[in-house]
Amino acid sequence: MQQAAVPASEQVREVVQAVVEVLREPKLVESPLVATNSFEAQTLRAEIIHVGRKLWERQNVDGNGGNISVRLGSRYVLCTPTLLSKGDLQPADICLSDLDGNILAGDRSRTSELLLHLEIYKANPRARAVVHCHPPYATAFAITGTVPPNGLIPEYEVFIGPAAVAPYETPGTQAFAETVLPFVQDHNTILLTNHGVVCWSDTVTHAEYLAEILDTYCKTYLIAKQIGEPLNFIPENKIQDILALKRRMGLPDARLAHFIEPASPAVEKNTELDRLVEQVVARLEARD
Ligand SMILES: [Zn+2]
């Protein structure tokens, strides 16, 4: 008996579902021992050490201040230990933690501010690395509870945009960790009142870039004000260009919630997608 023909749309749906299932299927869960000895962990430890050195050399951390962490797979986090300068880190100093802050590997105690990092990871899956530090110019703004105005330097607009200010809480506590939660979706860079800065990104290197960009922006703004006002601001229509770029790059910005891109490129993209879908359906229909 001949089988009833399955409609092409149904076949497309089945293929898409199968792909989604494969993508969803969890990889074999690595034990902490395997995870901490993996090539990926070794590479990430080296990146943490390199970035720690950069933070210290740029005077963005002081004493044993600041901390760095990075996601390792879906279950683990590598993070810096407590009571150690970020300029003196060695591979054995880096701790392996789970998402509840339990140390699974490493000789030293983890930073107490890992709680802050974990809240960011749990709230925003796009955050794969977090850097917390005390850069002097940005921290000076954090003491005043304000941020510099936007629209002065394109790089700041592209990579950060409006920075948020989280209220003060005692460092190292769960209450402190939760102060950033209202801001962590729309802001990759958050000032911590009377404390410092926390930045998240896809890599440790990129999270550290954000701290540098913010601190330089704060410093340059203060110098420009001393030279004299009024300051030149980037025209609003050019800011719109930057927002369109940020949307394409997948960078967060609170202004994107109200940003509507010009219609023409979207229409073109849809037409292209429609054409692609038509081709797939046509091929499936032609199949015996
Ligand atoms: Zn701190």
PDB file of N, CA, C and O in Angstrom, residues 166-199:
ATOM      1  N   ALA A 166      24.763  50.475  40.151  1.00  0.00           N
ATOM      2  CA  ALA A 166      24.081  49.614  41.127  1.00  0.00           C
ATOM      3  C   ALA A 166      24.258  50.215  42.531  1.00  0.00           C
ATOM      4  O   ALA A 166      25.306  50.797  42.824  1.00  0.00           O
ATOM      5  N   PRO A 167      23.244  50.083  43.385  1.00  0.00           N
ATOM      6  CA  PRO A 167      23.339  50.679  44.726  1.00  0.00           C
ATOM      7  C   PRO A 167      24.394  49.991  45.587  1.00  0.00           C
ATOM      8  O   PRO A 167      24.782  48.854  45.325  1.00  0.00           O
ATOM      9  N   TYR A 168      24.830  50.677  46.650  1.00  0.00           N
ATOM     10  CA  TYR A 168      25.861  50.120  47.533  1.00  0.00           C
ATOM     11  C   TYR A 168      25.316  48.965  48.373  1.00  0.00           C
ATOM     12  O   TYR A 168      24.184  49.027  48.859  1.00  0.00           O
ATOM     13  N   GLU A 169      26.126  47.950  48.522  1.00  0.00           N
ATOM     14  CA  GLU A 169      25.883  46.875  49.506  1.00  0.00           C
ATOM     15  C   GLU A 169      27.249  46.382  49.985  1.00  0.00           C
ATOM     16  O   GLU A 169      28.260  46.619  49.325  1.00  0.00           O
ATOM     17  N   THR A 170      27.271  45.681  51.106  1.00  0.00           N
ATOM     18  CA  THR A 170      28.530  45.178  51.652  1.00  0.00           C
ATOM     19  C   THR A 170      29.150  44.169  50.699  1.00  0.00           C
ATOM     20  O   THR A 170      28.510  43.154  50.365  1.00  0.00           O
ATOM     21  N   PRO A 171      30.380  44.411  50.225  1.00  0.00           N
ATOM     22  CA  PRO A 171      31.019  43.491  49.270  1.00  0.00           C
ATOM     23  C   PRO A 171      31.097  42.065  49.814  1.00  0.00           C
ATOM     24  O   PRO A 171      31.271  41.846  51.015  1.00  0.00           O
ATOM     25  N   GLY A 172      30.970  41.111  48.908  1.00  0.00           N
ATOM     26  CA  GLY A 172      31.113  39.703  49.283  1.00  0.00           C
ATOM     27  C   GLY A 172      29.833  39.053  49.767  1.00  0.00           C
ATOM     28  O   GLY A 172      29.804  37.845  49.965  1.00  0.00           O
ATOM     29  N   THR A 173      28.776  39.841  49.946  1.00  0.00           N
ATOM     30  CA  THR A 173      27.517  39.263  50.437  1.00  0.00           C
ATOM     31  C   THR A 173      26.586  38.936  49.272  1.00  0.00           C
ATOM     32  O   THR A 173      26.766  39.448  48.157  1.00  0.00           O
ATOM     33  N   GLN A 174      25.586  38.108  49.559  1.00  0.00           N
ATOM     34  CA  GLN A 174      24.593  37.773  48.533  1.00  0.00           C
ATOM     35  C   GLN A 174      23.794  39.032  48.153  1.00  0.00           C
ATOM     36  O   GLN A 174      23.456  39.231  46.982  1.00  0.00           O
ATOM     37  N   ALA A 175      23.525  39.879  49.152  1.00  0.00           N
ATOM     38  CA  ALA A 175      22.791  41.131  48.875  1.00  0.00           C
ATOM     39  C   ALA A 175      23.572  41.995  47.886  1.00  0.00           C
ATOM     40  O   ALA A 175      22.997  42.584  46.961  1.00  0.00           O
ATOM     41  N   PHE A 176      24.893  42.046  48.075  1.00  0.00           N
ATOM     42  CA  PHE A 176      25.749  42.787  47.140  1.00  0.00           C
ATOM     43  C   PHE A 176      25.648  42.171  45.745  1.00  0.00           C
ATOM     44  O   PHE A 176      25.478  42.885  44.736  1.00  0.00           O
ATOM     45  N   ALA A 177      25.744  40.845  45.684  1.00  0.00           N
ATOM     46  CA  ALA A 177      25.702  40.153  44.385  1.00  0.00           C
ATOM     47  C   ALA A 177      24.427  40.490  43.621  1.00  0.00           C
ATOM     48  O   ALA A 177      24.442  40.626  42.392  1.00  0.00           O
ATOM     49  N   GLU A 178      23.324  40.652  44.338  1.00  0.00           N
ATOM     50  CA  GLU A 178      22.029  40.865  43.680  1.00  0.00           C
ATOM     51  C   GLU A 178      21.780  42.315  43.271  1.00  0.00           C
ATOM     52  O   GLU A 178      20.797  42.603  42.586  1.00  0.00           O
ATOM     53  N   THR A 179      22.653  43.240  43.683  1.00  0.00           N
ATOM     54  CA  THR A 179      22.425  44.650  43.325  1.00  0.00           C
ATOM     55  C   THR A 179      22.481  44.891  41.822  1.00  0.00           C
ATOM     56  O   THR A 179      21.909  45.848  41.318  1.00  0.00           O
ATOM     57  N   VAL A 180      23.185  44.010  41.089  1.00  0.00           N
ATOM     58  CA  VAL A 180      23.348  44.244  39.647  1.00  0.00           C
ATOM     59  C   VAL A 180      22.192  43.664  38.821  1.00  0.00           C
ATOM     60  O   VAL A 180      22.081  43.956  37.629  1.00  0.00           O
ATOM     61  N   LEU A 181      21.362  42.830  39.454  1.00  0.00           N
ATOM     62  CA  LEU A 181      20.367  42.092  38.674  1.00  0.00           C
ATOM     63  C   LEU A 181      19.431  42.968  37.830  1.00  0.00           C
ATOM     64  O   LEU A 181      19.103  42.594  36.700  1.00  0.00           O
ATOM     65  N   PRO A 182      18.985  44.145  38.323  1.00  0.00           N
ATOM     66  CA  PRO A 182      18.089  44.946  37.468  1.00  0.00           C
ATOM     67  C   PRO A 182      18.756  45.466  36.198  1.00  0.00           C
ATOM     68  O   PRO A 182      18.076  45.933  35.288  1.00  0.00           O
ATOM     69  N   PHE A 183      20.079  45.411  36.137  1.00  0.00           N
ATOM     70  CA  PHE A 183      20.796  46.069  35.028  1.00  0.00           C
ATOM     71  C   PHE A 183      21.493  45.101  34.078  1.00  0.00           C
ATOM     72  O   PHE A 183      21.977  45.503  33.028  1.00  0.00           O
ATOM     73  N   VAL A 184      21.561  43.845  34.459  1.00  0.00           N
ATOM     74  CA  VAL A 184      22.503  42.939  33.806  1.00  0.00           C
ATOM     75  C   VAL A 184      22.072  42.493  32.395  1.00  0.00           C
ATOM     76  O   VAL A 184      22.888  42.001  31.631  1.00  0.00           O
ATOM     77  N   GLN A 185      20.812  42.713  32.043  1.00  0.00           N
ATOM     78  CA  GLN A 185      20.381  42.355  30.681  1.00  0.00           C
ATOM     79  C   GLN A 185      20.783  43.425  29.671  1.00  0.00           C
ATOM     80  O   GLN A 185      21.238  43.113  28.569  1.00  0.00           O
ATOM     81  N   ASP A 186      20.596  44.683  30.049  1.00  0.00           N
ATOM     82  CA  ASP A 186      20.794  45.790  29.100  1.00  0.00           C
ATOM     83  C   ASP A 186      22.143  46.470  29.227  1.00  0.00           C
ATOM     84  O   ASP A 186      22.440  47.394  28.466  1.00  0.00           O
ATOM     85  N   HIS A 187      22.944  46.068  30.212  1.00  0.00           N
ATOM     86  CA  HIS A 187      24.233  46.731  30.439  1.00  0.00           C
ATOM     87  C   HIS A 187      25.322  45.685  30.638  1.00  0.00           C
ATOM     88  O   HIS A 187      25.191  44.811  31.491  1.00  0.00           O
ATOM     89  N   ASN A 188      26.414  45.824  29.873  1.00  0.00           N
ATOM     90  CA  ASN A 188      27.556  44.919  30.078  1.00  0.00           C
ATOM     91  C   ASN A 188      28.579  45.527  31.039  1.00  0.00           C
ATOM     92  O   ASN A 188      29.574  44.891  31.375  1.00  0.00           O
ATOM     93  N   THR A 189      28.334  46.772  31.458  1.00  0.00           N
ATOM     94  CA  THR A 189      29.272  47.486  32.325  1.00  0.00           C
ATOM     95  C   THR A 189      28.464  48.209  33.398  1.00  0.00           C
ATOM     96  O   THR A 189      27.624  49.040  33.067  1.00  0.00           O
ATOM     97  N   ILE A 190      28.729  47.868  34.651  1.00  0.00           N
ATOM     98  CA  ILE A 190      27.913  48.410  35.747  1.00  0.00           C
ATOM     99  C   ILE A 190      28.833  48.998  36.808  1.00  0.00           C
ATOM    100  O   ILE A 190      29.752  48.325  37.294  1.00  0.00           O
ATOM    101  N   LEU A 191      28.572  50.251  37.154  1.00  0.00           N
ATOM    102  CA  LEU A 191      29.308  50.879  38.261  1.00  0.00           C
ATOM    103  C   LEU A 191      28.696  50.403  39.566  1.00  0.00           C
ATOM    104  O   LEU A 191      27.464  50.310  39.688  1.00  0.00           O
ATOM    105  N   LEU A 192      29.550  50.093  40.548  1.00  0.00           N
ATOM    106  CA  LEU A 192      29.097  49.635  41.860  1.00  0.00           C
ATOM    107  C   LEU A 192      29.348  50.789  42.829  1.00  0.00           C
ATOM    108  O   LEU A 192      30.506  51.157  43.073  1.00  0.00           O
ATOM    109  N   THR A 193      28.292  51.362  43.341  1.00  0.00           N
ATOM    110  CA  THR A 193      28.410  52.571  44.152  1.00  0.00           C
ATOM    111  C   THR A 193      29.403  52.390  45.305  1.00  0.00           C
ATOM    112  O   THR A 193      29.358  51.378  46.015  1.00  0.00           O
ATOM    113  N   ASN A 194      30.297  53.365  45.474  1.00  0.00           N
ATOM    114  CA  ASN A 194      31.335  53.358  46.519  1.00  0.00           C
ATOM    115  C   ASN A 194      32.245  52.137  46.458  1.00  0.00           C
ATOM    116  O   ASN A 194      32.799  51.712  47.479  1.00  0.00           O
ATOM    117  N   HIS A 195      32.415  51.576  45.266  1.00  0.00           N
ATOM    118  CA  HIS A 195      33.189  50.333  45.205  1.00  0.00           C
ATOM    119  C   HIS A 195      34.027  50.229  43.932  1.00  0.00           C
ATOM    120  O   HIS A 195      35.248  50.279  44.004  1.00  0.00           O
ATOM    121  N   GLY A 196      33.431  50.073  42.783  1.00  0.00           N
ATOM    122  CA  GLY A 196      34.205  49.854  41.562  1.00  0.00           C
ATOM    123  C   GLY A 196      33.310  49.582  40.376  1.00  0.00           C
ATOM    124  O   GLY A 196      32.248  50.186  40.233  1.00  0.00           O
ATOM    125  N   VAL A 197      33.724  48.602  39.578  1.00  0.00           N
ATOM    126  CA  VAL A 197      33.056  48.332  38.305  1.00  0.00           C
ATOM    127  C   VAL A 197      32.953  46.828  38.098  1.00  0.00           C
ATOM    128  O   VAL A 197      33.853  46.091  38.511  1.00  0.00           O
ATOM    129  N   VAL A 198      31.879  46.375  37.456  1.00  0.00           N
ATOM    130  CA  VAL A 198      31.831  44.979  37.011  1.00  0.00           C
ATOM    131  C   VAL A 198      31.410  44.969  35.541  1.00  0.00           C
ATOM    132  O   VAL A 198      30.527  45.727  35.140  1.00  0.00           O
ATOM    133  N   CYS A 199      32.097  44.116  34.750  1.00  0.00           N
ATOM    134  CA  CYS A 199      31.834  44.041  33.311  1.00  0.00           C
ATOM    135  C   CYS A 199      31.662  42.571  32.931  1.00  0.00           C
ATOM    136  O   CYS A 199      32.389  41.721  33.431  1.00  0.00           O
TER     137      CYS A 199
END
